[in-house]
Coordinates of C-alpha atoms (C1' of nucleotides) in Angstrom, one line a residue:
Chain A
X458 CA 24.1 -29.0 -36.1
X459 CA 23.1 -32.4 -34.7
X460 CA 20.2 -34.4 -36.0
X461 CA 18.0 -35.6 -33.1
X462 CA 19.0 -39.3 -33.0
X463 CA 15.9 -40.2 -31.0
X464 CA 13.6 -38.6 -33.6
X465 CA 15.3 -40.5 -36.4
X466 CA 15.2 -43.8 -34.5
X467 CA 11.6 -43.3 -33.8
X468 CA 10.8 -42.8 -37.4
X469 CA 12.9 -45.7 -38.6
X470 CA 10.9 -47.8 -36.2
X471 CA 7.7 -46.6 -37.7
X472 CA 9.0 -47.2 -41.2
X473 CA 9.7 -50.8 -40.2
X474 CA 6.1 -51.2 -38.8
X475 CA 4.7 -49.8 -42.0
X476 CA 6.6 -52.5 -43.9
X477 CA 5.3 -55.1 -41.5
X478 CA 1.8 -54.0 -42.5
X479 CA 2.8 -55.0 -46.0
X480 CA 3.6 -51.6 -47.6
X481 CA 6.8 -51.0 -49.6
X482 CA 9.1 -48.5 -47.8
X483 CA 9.8 -46.7 -51.1
X484 CA 7.0 -47.3 -53.6
X485 CA 7.8 -46.4 -57.2
X486 CA 4.8 -44.3 -58.3
X487 CA 1.3 -43.2 -57.6
X488 CA -1.3 -42.3 -60.2
X489 CA -3.2 -39.2 -59.4
X490 CA -6.4 -37.9 -60.9
X491 CA -5.6 -34.4 -59.6
X492 CA -2.8 -32.5 -58.0
X493 CA -3.4 -30.7 -54.8
X494 CA -3.2 -27.5 -56.7
X495 CA -5.8 -28.6 -59.2
X496 CA -8.2 -29.6 -56.5
X497 CA -7.9 -26.3 -54.7
X498 CA -8.2 -24.4 -58.0
X499 CA -11.2 -26.5 -59.3
X500 CA -13.2 -26.9 -56.1
X501 CA -12.1 -24.0 -53.9
X502 CA -15.3 -22.1 -54.7
X503 CA -17.8 -25.0 -55.1
X504 CA -20.5 -25.2 -52.4
X505 CA -20.9 -28.1 -49.9
X506 CA -24.2 -29.0 -51.5
X507 CA -22.9 -29.1 -55.0
X508 CA -19.9 -31.2 -53.9
X509 CA -22.3 -33.6 -52.3
X510 CA -24.6 -34.0 -55.4
X511 CA -21.7 -34.2 -57.7
X512 CA -19.8 -36.7 -55.4
X513 CA -16.4 -36.0 -57.0
X514 CA -13.9 -38.9 -56.5
X515 CA -10.2 -38.1 -56.4
X516 CA -6.8 -39.6 -56.1
X517 CA -4.2 -37.2 -55.1
X518 CA -0.9 -37.0 -53.2
X519 CA 1.4 -34.7 -51.3
X520 CA 3.5 -34.1 -48.2
X521 CA 1.7 -34.3 -44.8
X522 CA 2.2 -30.9 -43.3
X523 CA -0.2 -31.1 -40.3
X524 CA -1.9 -33.9 -38.4
X525 CA -4.7 -33.4 -35.8
X526 CA -5.7 -36.7 -34.3
X527 CA -9.0 -37.4 -32.5
X528 CA -8.8 -41.0 -31.6
X529 CA -10.7 -43.0 -34.2
X530 CA -10.8 -40.1 -36.6
X531 CA -8.2 -37.5 -37.7
X532 CA -7.8 -34.3 -39.7
X533 CA -4.6 -33.6 -41.6
X534 CA -3.3 -31.3 -44.3
X535 CA -1.2 -32.3 -47.3
X536 CA 0.8 -29.7 -49.3
X537 CA 1.6 -29.5 -52.9
X538 CA 2.3 -26.9 -55.5
X539 CA 2.3 -24.3 -52.7
X540 CA -1.2 -25.1 -51.8
X541 CA -2.7 -27.0 -48.8
X542 CA -5.6 -29.4 -48.7
X543 CA -7.4 -30.9 -45.7
X544 CA -8.0 -34.6 -45.3
X545 CA -10.5 -36.2 -43.0
X546 CA -9.6 -39.7 -42.2
X547 CA -12.1 -41.9 -40.2
X548 CA -11.4 -45.4 -39.0
X549 CA -14.8 -46.6 -39.9
X550 CA -14.4 -45.3 -43.5
X551 CA -10.8 -46.4 -44.3
X552 CA -11.0 -49.7 -42.3
X553 CA -9.0 -50.8 -39.3
X554 CA -5.9 -51.9 -41.2
X555 CA -5.6 -48.7 -43.2
X556 CA -6.2 -46.6 -40.1
X557 CA -3.3 -48.4 -38.5
X558 CA -1.1 -47.3 -41.4
X559 CA -2.4 -43.8 -41.1
X560 CA -1.5 -43.7 -37.4
X561 CA 2.1 -44.5 -38.2
X562 CA 2.5 -41.4 -40.4
X563 CA 4.4 -38.3 -39.3
X564 CA 4.3 -34.8 -40.4
X565 CA 6.7 -34.6 -43.4
X566 CA 5.7 -38.0 -44.9
X567 CA 4.4 -38.3 -48.4
X568 CA 1.0 -39.9 -48.8
X569 CA -1.4 -40.7 -51.6
X570 CA -5.1 -40.7 -50.9
X571 CA -8.3 -41.8 -52.5
X572 CA -11.5 -40.1 -51.4
X573 CA -14.4 -37.8 -52.1
X574 CA -14.4 -34.0 -52.2
X575 CA -16.6 -32.4 -49.5
X576 CA -16.7 -29.6 -47.0
X577 CA -16.5 -29.8 -43.3
X578 CA -19.0 -28.0 -41.1
X579 CA -16.6 -25.1 -40.9
X580 CA -16.7 -24.9 -44.7
X581 CA -13.2 -26.0 -45.5
X582 CA -12.6 -28.0 -48.7
X583 CA -11.7 -31.4 -47.5
X584 CA -11.1 -34.9 -49.0
X585 CA -13.1 -37.5 -47.1
X586 CA -10.6 -40.2 -47.4
X587 CA -11.5 -43.8 -48.4
X588 CA -7.9 -45.1 -48.5
X589 CA -4.5 -43.9 -47.5
X590 CA -1.4 -45.0 -49.5
X591 CA 2.1 -44.7 -48.0
X592 CA 4.5 -43.1 -50.5
X593 CA 7.7 -42.0 -48.6
X594 CA 8.9 -41.4 -45.0
X595 CA 10.5 -38.2 -43.6
X596 CA 13.1 -39.6 -41.3
X597 CA 14.1 -36.2 -40.1
X598 CA 11.6 -33.9 -38.4
X599 CA 10.5 -30.8 -40.3
X600 CA 10.8 -27.3 -38.8
X601 CA 8.2 -26.2 -36.4
X602 CA 4.7 -25.6 -37.8
X603 CA 4.0 -22.2 -36.4
X604 CA 7.3 -20.2 -36.4
X605 CA 8.7 -22.2 -39.3
X606 CA 12.4 -21.9 -40.1
X607 CA 13.9 -18.5 -39.6
X608 CA 17.6 -19.1 -39.0
X609 CA 19.1 -17.5 -42.1
X610 CA 22.1 -19.7 -42.3
X611 CA 20.0 -22.9 -42.2
X612 CA 17.6 -21.4 -44.7
X613 CA 20.4 -20.9 -47.2
X614 CA 22.3 -24.0 -46.5
X615 CA 19.2 -26.3 -46.5
X616 CA 17.1 -24.3 -49.0
X617 CA 14.7 -27.3 -49.3
X618 CA 13.7 -26.8 -45.7
X619 CA 13.2 -23.1 -46.3
X620 CA 11.0 -23.9 -49.3
X621 CA 8.9 -26.4 -47.3
X622 CA 8.5 -24.2 -44.3
X623 CA 8.2 -20.7 -45.8
X624 CA 5.6 -20.2 -48.6
X625 CA 6.9 -16.6 -49.3
X626 CA 10.2 -18.1 -50.3
X627 CA 8.6 -20.3 -52.8
X628 CA 6.8 -17.3 -54.2
X629 CA 10.1 -15.5 -54.8
X630 CA 11.3 -18.2 -57.0
X631 CA 8.0 -18.5 -58.8
X632 CA 8.4 -14.8 -59.6
X633 CA 11.9 -15.4 -60.7
X634 CA 10.8 -18.0 -63.2
X635 CA 8.0 -15.8 -64.5
X636 CA 10.3 -12.8 -64.8
X637 CA 12.7 -14.7 -67.0
X638 CA 10.0 -16.1 -69.2
X639 CA 8.4 -12.7 -69.6
X640 CA 11.7 -11.2 -70.7
X641 CA 12.2 -14.1 -73.1
X642 CA 8.7 -13.6 -74.6
X643 CA 9.2 -9.9 -75.0
X644 CA 12.6 -10.2 -76.8
X645 CA 11.3 -13.0 -79.0
X646 CA 8.4 -10.8 -80.0
X647 CA 11.0 -8.2 -81.0
X648 CA 12.7 -10.7 -83.3
X649 CA 15.6 -11.4 -81.0
X650 CA 17.4 -14.7 -81.2
X651 CA 18.4 -16.5 -78.0
X652 CA 22.0 -17.8 -78.1
X653 CA 24.5 -19.5 -75.8
X654 CA 28.1 -18.4 -75.8
X655 CA 31.0 -19.9 -73.8
X656 CA 31.1 -19.9 -70.1
X657 CA 34.8 -20.6 -70.1
X658 CA 37.0 -17.9 -71.8
X659 CA 40.7 -17.9 -72.6
X660 CA 40.5 -14.1 -72.0
X661 CA 38.1 -12.8 -69.4
X662 CA 36.6 -9.8 -71.2
X663 CA 33.6 -7.7 -71.7
X664 CA 33.5 -6.2 -68.2
X665 CA 35.8 -4.8 -65.6
X666 CA 36.1 -7.5 -62.9
X667 CA 38.4 -10.2 -61.5
X668 CA 37.7 -13.6 -63.0
X669 CA 37.8 -17.1 -61.5
X670 CA 40.5 -19.2 -63.1
X671 CA 40.5 -22.8 -64.0
X672 CA 42.6 -25.1 -66.2
X673 CA 41.8 -27.3 -69.1
X674 CA 44.0 -30.4 -68.8
X675 CA 43.8 -31.7 -72.4
X676 CA 44.4 -28.4 -74.0
X677 CA 47.0 -27.5 -71.3
X678 CA 45.7 -23.9 -71.1
X679 CA 44.2 -21.7 -68.3
X680 CA 40.6 -20.7 -68.8
X681 CA 38.5 -18.1 -67.0
X682 CA 34.9 -18.4 -66.0
X683 CA 33.3 -15.6 -68.0
X684 CA 32.7 -12.2 -66.4
X685 CA 30.4 -11.2 -69.3
X686 CA 29.3 -12.7 -72.6
X687 CA 29.7 -9.3 -74.3
X688 CA 32.6 -9.9 -76.7
X689 CA 31.1 -13.1 -78.0
X690 CA 27.6 -11.7 -78.5
X691 CA 29.1 -8.9 -80.5
X692 CA 31.1 -11.4 -82.6
X693 CA 27.7 -12.8 -83.5
X694 CA 26.5 -9.4 -84.6
X695 CA 29.5 -9.3 -86.8
X696 CA 28.4 -12.7 -88.1
X697 CA 25.0 -11.3 -89.1
X698 CA 22.7 -12.0 -86.2
X699 CA 21.2 -8.5 -85.9
X700 CA 19.4 -9.1 -82.6
X701 CA 20.8 -11.6 -80.1
X702 CA 20.3 -12.2 -76.4
X703 CA 21.5 -14.5 -73.7
X704 CA 20.3 -15.1 -70.2
X705 CA 22.9 -16.9 -68.2
X706 CA 25.4 -16.8 -65.4
X707 CA 28.4 -14.5 -65.0
X708 CA 31.1 -15.1 -62.5
X709 CA 33.1 -12.5 -60.7
X710 CA 35.8 -13.3 -58.2
X711 CA 34.9 -10.5 -55.8
X712 CA 33.3 -9.8 -52.4
X713 CA 30.0 -11.2 -51.4
X714 CA 27.4 -8.6 -50.1
X715 CA 23.7 -8.1 -50.1
X716 CA 24.0 -7.0 -53.7
X717 CA 26.8 -9.3 -55.0
X718 CA 27.0 -13.0 -55.4
X719 CA 30.1 -14.6 -57.1
X720 CA 27.8 -16.0 -59.7
X721 CA 24.8 -14.0 -60.9
X722 CA 22.4 -14.1 -63.7
X723 CA 22.5 -11.5 -66.5
X724 CA 20.4 -10.8 -69.5
X725 CA 22.6 -9.4 -72.3
X726 CA 21.2 -8.3 -75.7
X727 CA 22.5 -6.6 -78.8
X728 CA 20.6 -4.8 -81.5
X729 CA 22.2 -3.7 -84.8
X730 CA 21.5 -0.4 -86.5
X731 CA 20.6 1.2 -83.2
X732 CA 22.2 3.4 -80.5
X733 CA 21.8 3.7 -76.8
X734 CA 18.8 5.9 -77.0
X735 CA 16.9 3.2 -78.8
X736 CA 17.8 0.9 -75.9
X737 CA 16.5 3.4 -73.4
X738 CA 13.2 3.2 -75.2
X739 CA 13.3 -0.6 -75.4
X740 CA 14.3 -1.0 -71.8
X741 CA 11.4 1.2 -70.7
X742 CA 9.0 -0.8 -72.8
X743 CA 10.4 -4.1 -71.6
X744 CA 10.3 -3.2 -67.9
X745 CA 6.8 -1.9 -68.1
X746 CA 5.7 -5.1 -69.8
X747 CA 7.6 -7.5 -67.6
X748 CA 6.7 -5.8 -64.3
X749 CA 3.1 -5.8 -65.3
X750 CA 3.2 -9.5 -66.4
X751 CA 4.8 -10.6 -63.2
X752 CA 3.2 -8.4 -60.5
X753 CA -0.1 -7.5 -62.2
X754 CA 0.7 -3.7 -61.8
X755 CA 3.3 -1.1 -62.3
X756 CA 3.8 0.0 -58.7
X757 CA 6.2 -2.1 -56.7
X758 CA 6.9 -1.8 -52.9
X759 CA 10.6 -2.0 -52.2
X760 CA 12.3 -1.3 -48.9
X761 CA 9.4 0.7 -47.7
X762 CA 9.1 2.8 -50.8
X763 CA 6.8 2.7 -53.8
X764 CA 8.6 2.4 -57.1
X765 CA 6.5 3.5 -60.0
X766 CA 7.4 1.8 -63.3
X767 CA 5.0 4.1 -65.1
X768 CA 7.5 7.0 -64.9
X769 CA 11.1 6.8 -66.1
X770 CA 13.4 9.7 -65.6
X771 CA 16.4 10.4 -67.9
X772 CA 19.3 12.4 -66.7
X773 CA 22.9 12.8 -67.9
X774 CA 25.5 11.8 -65.3
X775 CA 26.5 15.4 -64.8
X776 CA 22.9 16.6 -64.5
X777 CA 22.2 14.0 -61.9
X778 CA 25.2 15.2 -59.8
X779 CA 23.8 18.8 -59.9
X780 CA 20.3 17.6 -59.2
X781 CA 21.2 15.6 -56.1
X782 CA 24.0 17.9 -54.8
X783 CA 23.9 17.5 -51.0
X784 CA 23.6 21.2 -50.1
X785 CA 21.8 24.3 -51.4
X786 CA 24.8 25.5 -53.3
X787 CA 25.4 23.2 -56.2
X788 CA 28.3 23.9 -58.6
X789 CA 27.7 24.9 -62.3
X790 CA 28.0 22.2 -65.0
X791 CA 31.1 24.1 -66.2
X792 CA 32.8 23.4 -62.9
X793 CA 32.1 19.7 -63.2
X794 CA 33.7 19.7 -66.6
X795 CA 36.8 21.5 -65.4
X796 CA 39.5 19.1 -64.1
X797 CA 40.9 21.4 -61.4
X798 CA 37.5 22.5 -60.2
X799 CA 36.0 19.0 -59.9
X800 CA 39.0 17.8 -58.1
X801 CA 38.5 20.5 -55.5
X802 CA 34.8 19.5 -55.3
X803 CA 35.6 15.9 -54.7
X804 CA 38.2 16.7 -52.1
X805 CA 35.8 19.1 -50.5
X806 CA 33.4 16.2 -49.8
X807 CA 36.1 14.5 -47.8
X808 CA 37.1 11.9 -50.4
X809 CA 40.7 10.9 -50.2
X810 CA 42.6 11.3 -53.5
X811 CA 45.5 9.3 -54.8
X812 CA 46.5 12.0 -57.1
X813 CA 46.4 10.0 -60.3
X814 CA 42.6 10.3 -60.8
X815 CA 41.4 11.1 -64.3
X816 CA 38.5 13.5 -64.9
X817 CA 36.2 10.5 -65.5
X818 CA 37.2 8.8 -62.3
X819 CA 36.4 12.0 -60.4
X820 CA 33.0 12.2 -62.0
X821 CA 32.3 8.6 -61.1
X822 CA 33.3 9.3 -57.5
X823 CA 30.9 12.2 -57.2
X824 CA 28.1 10.2 -58.8
X825 CA 28.6 7.2 -56.5
X826 CA 29.0 9.4 -53.5
X827 CA 25.9 11.6 -53.9
X828 CA 23.6 10.2 -56.5
X829 CA 23.4 6.5 -56.8
X830 CA 21.5 5.6 -53.6
X831 CA 19.0 8.4 -54.3
X832 CA 17.8 6.8 -57.5
X833 CA 14.8 5.1 -56.1
X834 CA 12.3 5.8 -59.0
X835 CA 13.2 4.3 -62.4
X836 CA 16.0 6.5 -63.8
X837 CA 18.3 6.3 -66.8
X838 CA 21.7 8.0 -66.2
X839 CA 23.4 8.6 -69.5
X840 CA 26.6 10.0 -71.0
X841 CA 29.5 8.5 -69.0
X842 CA 33.1 9.6 -69.0
X843 CA 35.1 7.7 -71.6
X844 CA 37.7 6.4 -69.2
X845 CA 35.1 4.2 -67.4
X846 CA 33.9 2.6 -70.6
X847 CA 36.5 0.9 -72.8
X848 CA 33.9 -0.7 -75.1
X849 CA 31.5 2.2 -75.8
X850 CA 31.3 4.7 -78.6
X851 CA 32.2 8.3 -77.8
X852 CA 29.7 11.1 -78.4
X853 CA 30.3 13.0 -81.6
X854 CA 29.8 16.3 -79.9
X855 CA 31.9 15.6 -76.8
X856 CA 34.9 13.3 -77.0
X857 CA 35.2 13.1 -73.2
X858 CA 31.9 11.3 -73.0
X859 CA 30.6 8.0 -74.4
X860 CA 27.1 7.0 -75.4
X861 CA 26.4 4.9 -72.4
X862 CA 23.6 4.6 -69.8
X863 CA 22.9 2.8 -66.6
X864 CA 19.5 2.2 -65.3
X865 CA 18.6 2.5 -61.6
X866 CA 15.6 1.7 -59.5
X867 CA 15.3 1.2 -55.7
X868 CA 18.8 2.6 -55.4
X869 CA 20.2 -0.5 -57.3
X870 CA 22.0 -0.5 -60.5
X871 CA 19.9 -2.7 -62.7
X872 CA 21.2 -2.2 -66.3
X873 CA 24.2 -1.0 -68.2
X874 CA 24.1 -0.2 -71.9
X875 CA 25.9 1.6 -74.7
X876 CA 26.3 2.3 -78.3
X877 CA 29.0 -0.3 -79.1
X878 CA 32.4 0.9 -80.1
X879 CA 32.8 -0.6 -83.6
X880 CA 35.9 1.2 -84.8
X881 CA 38.6 -1.6 -84.6
X882 CA 41.5 0.9 -84.4
X883 CA 39.9 2.9 -81.6
X884 CA 39.1 -0.4 -79.8
X885 CA 42.7 -1.5 -80.1
X886 CA 43.8 1.8 -78.6
X887 CA 41.4 1.4 -75.7
X888 CA 42.6 -2.1 -75.0
X889 CA 46.2 -0.8 -75.0
X890 CA 45.3 2.0 -72.6
X891 CA 43.6 -0.6 -70.3
X892 CA 46.9 -2.7 -70.6
X893 CA 48.8 0.2 -69.2
X894 CA 46.4 0.4 -66.3
X895 CA 46.9 -3.3 -65.8
X896 CA 50.7 -2.9 -65.8
X897 CA 50.2 -0.3 -63.0
X898 CA 48.6 -3.0 -61.0
X899 CA 44.9 -2.6 -61.8
X900 CA 43.9 -6.3 -61.9
X901 CA 40.4 -5.4 -63.1
X902 CA 41.6 -3.5 -66.2
X903 CA 40.4 -5.0 -69.5
X904 CA 42.8 -7.4 -71.3
X905 CA 43.6 -7.1 -75.0
X906 CA 41.5 -9.4 -77.1
X907 CA 43.1 -9.6 -80.6
X908 CA 40.4 -11.8 -82.1
X909 CA 37.8 -9.4 -81.0
X910 CA 39.7 -6.5 -82.7
X911 CA 40.0 -8.7 -85.8
X912 CA 36.3 -9.4 -85.8
X913 CA 35.6 -5.7 -85.7
X914 CA 37.9 -5.3 -88.7
X915 CA 35.5 -7.4 -90.7
X916 CA 33.0 -4.8 -89.9
X917 CA 30.3 -4.5 -87.3
X918 CA 27.1 -2.5 -88.0
X919 CA 26.3 0.3 -85.7
X920 CA 25.0 -1.6 -82.7
X921 CA 23.7 -1.0 -79.2
X922 CA 24.0 -3.5 -76.4
X923 CA 22.8 -3.9 -72.8
X924 CA 23.0 -6.0 -69.7
X925 CA 20.3 -6.3 -67.1
X926 CA 20.9 -7.9 -63.7
X927 CA 18.2 -10.5 -63.3
X928 CA 18.9 -11.1 -59.6
X929 CA 18.5 -7.5 -58.7
X930 CA 15.4 -7.1 -60.7
X931 CA 14.0 -10.1 -58.9
X932 CA 14.9 -8.5 -55.6
X933 CA 12.9 -5.4 -56.5
X934 CA 9.9 -7.4 -57.7
X935 CA 9.8 -9.4 -54.5
X936 CA 10.9 -6.7 -52.0
X937 CA 13.9 -8.7 -51.0
X938 CA 16.6 -7.0 -49.1
X939 CA 19.5 -9.3 -50.1
X940 CA 20.5 -11.0 -53.3
X941 CA 20.8 -14.2 -51.4
X942 CA 17.0 -14.2 -51.0
X943 CA 16.6 -14.5 -54.8
X944 CA 19.3 -17.1 -55.5
X945 CA 18.2 -20.6 -54.6
X946 CA 21.6 -21.7 -53.4
X947 CA 23.7 -18.7 -52.5
X948 CA 27.4 -19.2 -51.8
X949 CA 28.4 -19.6 -48.1
X950 CA 31.6 -20.8 -46.5
X951 CA 31.5 -24.5 -46.1
X952 CA 30.9 -25.6 -42.6
X953 CA 33.0 -28.4 -41.1
X954 CA 31.1 -31.7 -41.4
X955 CA 29.7 -33.1 -38.1
X956 CA 30.7 -36.6 -39.1
Chain B
rG1280 C1' 40.0 -6.4 -44.7
rG1281 C1' 37.5 -3.3 -40.4
rG1282 C1' 33.3 -2.5 -36.9
rU1283 C1' 28.8 -4.1 -34.4
rC1284 C1' 25.7 -8.1 -33.2
rG1285 C1' 24.5 -13.3 -33.0
rU1286 C1' 25.4 -19.0 -32.2
rU1287 C1' 21.4 -22.6 -25.8
rA1288 C1' 16.6 -29.2 -27.1
rG1289 C1' 14.6 -31.3 -33.9
rC1290 C1' 12.2 -25.9 -34.6
rU1291 C1' 11.1 -20.9 -32.3
rC1292 C1' 13.1 -18.6 -28.1
rA1293 C1' 13.9 -17.3 -22.4
rG1294 C1' 18.1 -17.7 -19.2
rG1295 C1' 19.6 -9.4 -13.7
rU1296 C1' 25.0 -9.0 -10.5
rG1297 C1' 29.1 -16.3 -12.0
rG1298 C1' 26.3 -21.3 -8.1
rU1299 C1' 25.8 -27.9 -12.8
rA1300 C1' 19.8 -25.1 -17.8
rG1301 C1' 13.9 -23.6 -18.9
rA1302 C1' 9.2 -22.6 -22.1
rG1303 C1' 6.1 -23.4 -26.4
rC1304 C1' 5.8 -26.5 -30.6
rA1305 C1' 7.6 -31.3 -32.3
rU1306 C1' 8.5 -36.4 -30.2
rC1307 C1' 6.7 -40.6 -26.8
rU1308 C1' 2.4 -42.9 -23.6
rG1309 C1' -2.8 -42.6 -22.6
rA1310 C1' -7.9 -40.3 -23.6
rC1311 C1' -10.7 -38.3 -27.7
rU1312 C1' -15.3 -39.6 -34.7
rU1313 C1' -15.9 -32.1 -37.6
rU1314 C1' -10.5 -30.3 -36.1
rU1315 C1' -7.5 -26.5 -38.1
rA1316 C1' -1.4 -23.3 -33.6
rA1317 C1' -7.2 -29.2 -31.9
rU1318 C1' -7.8 -30.2 -26.6
rC1319 C1' -6.7 -32.9 -21.7
rA1320 C1' -3.1 -35.8 -18.5
rG1321 C1' 1.8 -37.8 -18.0
rG1322 C1' 6.9 -38.6 -19.8
rC1323 C1' 11.6 -38.3 -22.9
rG1324 C1' 15.0 -34.9 -25.0
rG1325 C1' 21.1 -30.5 -24.0
rU1326 C1' 29.3 -31.5 -25.4
rC1327 C1' 24.8 -24.1 -24.0
rG1328 C1' 29.3 -23.2 -31.8
rC1329 C1' 34.8 -24.8 -30.8
rU1330 C1' 39.5 -24.2 -27.9
rG1331 C1' 41.9 -22.2 -24.0
rG1332 C1' 42.0 -18.8 -19.7
rU1333 C1' 40.2 -16.4 -14.9
rU1334 C1' 37.5 -18.7 -10.7
rC1335 C1' 36.2 -23.1 -5.4
rG1336 C1' 32.6 -22.9 -9.4
rA1337 C1' 31.5 -20.4 -16.3
rG1338 C1' 25.6 -20.8 -20.7
rU1339 C1' 27.0 -16.2 -18.0
rC1340 C1' 33.6 -13.0 -17.4
rC1341 C1' 38.3 -12.8 -20.7
rA1342 C1' 41.1 -14.3 -25.2
rG1343 C1' 41.6 -16.9 -29.8
rC1344 C1' 39.1 -19.6 -33.7
rA1345 C1' 34.7 -21.2 -36.8
rC1346 C1' 30.1 -20.0 -39.1
rG1347 C1' 26.4 -16.3 -39.9
rA1348 C1' 23.7 -11.3 -40.1
rC1349 C1' 24.1 -6.0 -40.7
rC1350 C1' 27.2 -1.7 -41.7
rC1351 C1' 31.8 0.3 -43.8
rA1352 C1' 36.1 -0.1 -47.5

RNA sequence: GGGUCGUUAGCUCAGGUGGUAGAGCAUCUGACUUUUAAUCAGGCGGUCGCUGGUUCGAGUCCAGCACGACCCA
């Protein structure tokens, strides 16, 4: 990508001329009486007559986003806070010297202005400018005013240009901020304490994923960027914080897709004296509140479908497989529970089997194959096979299942929760079992964490915990098709420098 | 990792079958004191992603590479 040398040269020349007129190239500050946003907010609905009688004076500033010259007068727009405001600059009003400065400005430059609020004859709110102040030069030209910037690669690599050119993009990140603060408010109301746990772990635990590895020179030890904060948050529950949450980044050394970024933002929270059913209730309450706070309603348009956050369905994993079975002849639940029968069912769908699949893995294969993408409306899927869940508590009435749920909407997995396993001996056995998987070559299997087992030996109250993917929730609330649309600076391969 | 598609001016895009590249906006010069994709007249601007091949001749055909998008694992 080359950078229009003649455009730059031209603008450097103008900057020099601006300095010759006696203006600093990079002034230090500009006092404003109003932001652009405030002016639009405050005077957007005030009539021309009222503006005239009130004769409101203002000093404001922003980036020039459009200039329409008419000889000895000119219209332009400045942008700020996602709003635009029209300026009317006349030579006979600002004076010859100031008009000369104005004529040296380009779209993209930052200006301050002093003037009076008024309306033009078309009715648009406009500052009739008395004086223009030069604040900063855009030496590179901005994307085109009408089509904007649409090249996806440039949008991600130079997100600042995307934000300048595409107001919708700005809105996505405003929603993101509101979403996170709404969640925080909700949890604080519920007496949750926000905490920060390490981002660098000596043992990458709390999830099933490949970690990024780094090295601490002074300690001489390898460290892993965390794949989940889970084991630390539960240590805090052991320590007596009954309700804790953390909103922060997790890192997983895996593929990049429209639903996966190597670093992503997760809310994790733990609540003592509760089980996974309490968290289903809490999740429902939280999502209703948050969706309403952020979007103003409970119905959200996502990928051409309406998601209704007023209705939450709850299905066990086995029930969901029966419900979404692809033909008119679904099996009986007994068959799903029978190892031989379910193996035949999986094979019958054309899945290739290695031969060492456990019952739980077969259930998961069926679920992923026929159910997951169908879960458009808000749905809790609960009671997972124990093999898939090394940190969850088994169900008393069925030792093959654990008290765990995932929450889906828009076909995306948004949350994962369970009644936490707090039996240290059982936890140790699960770690050992995972160790065997690891020895067999499964790099994602969970590693033994002795200190975590020790913490459980000091006693953890019955506790339920949950993680919610903030990026994916953000996608749903902004109808974004890719996770990269909701991450300000998504990871891309570096491009060879042109210099 | 595999498949499909894409990469041409600062931005957005055209460029049947191979014959040394165009438009709109931006930019520059001039005109213009209520415009809003301002208008009118005239100019400037390109290593067609990179490397190689086929050919008298490649933006166009072929191969490899880079980056990206989508789908699949």
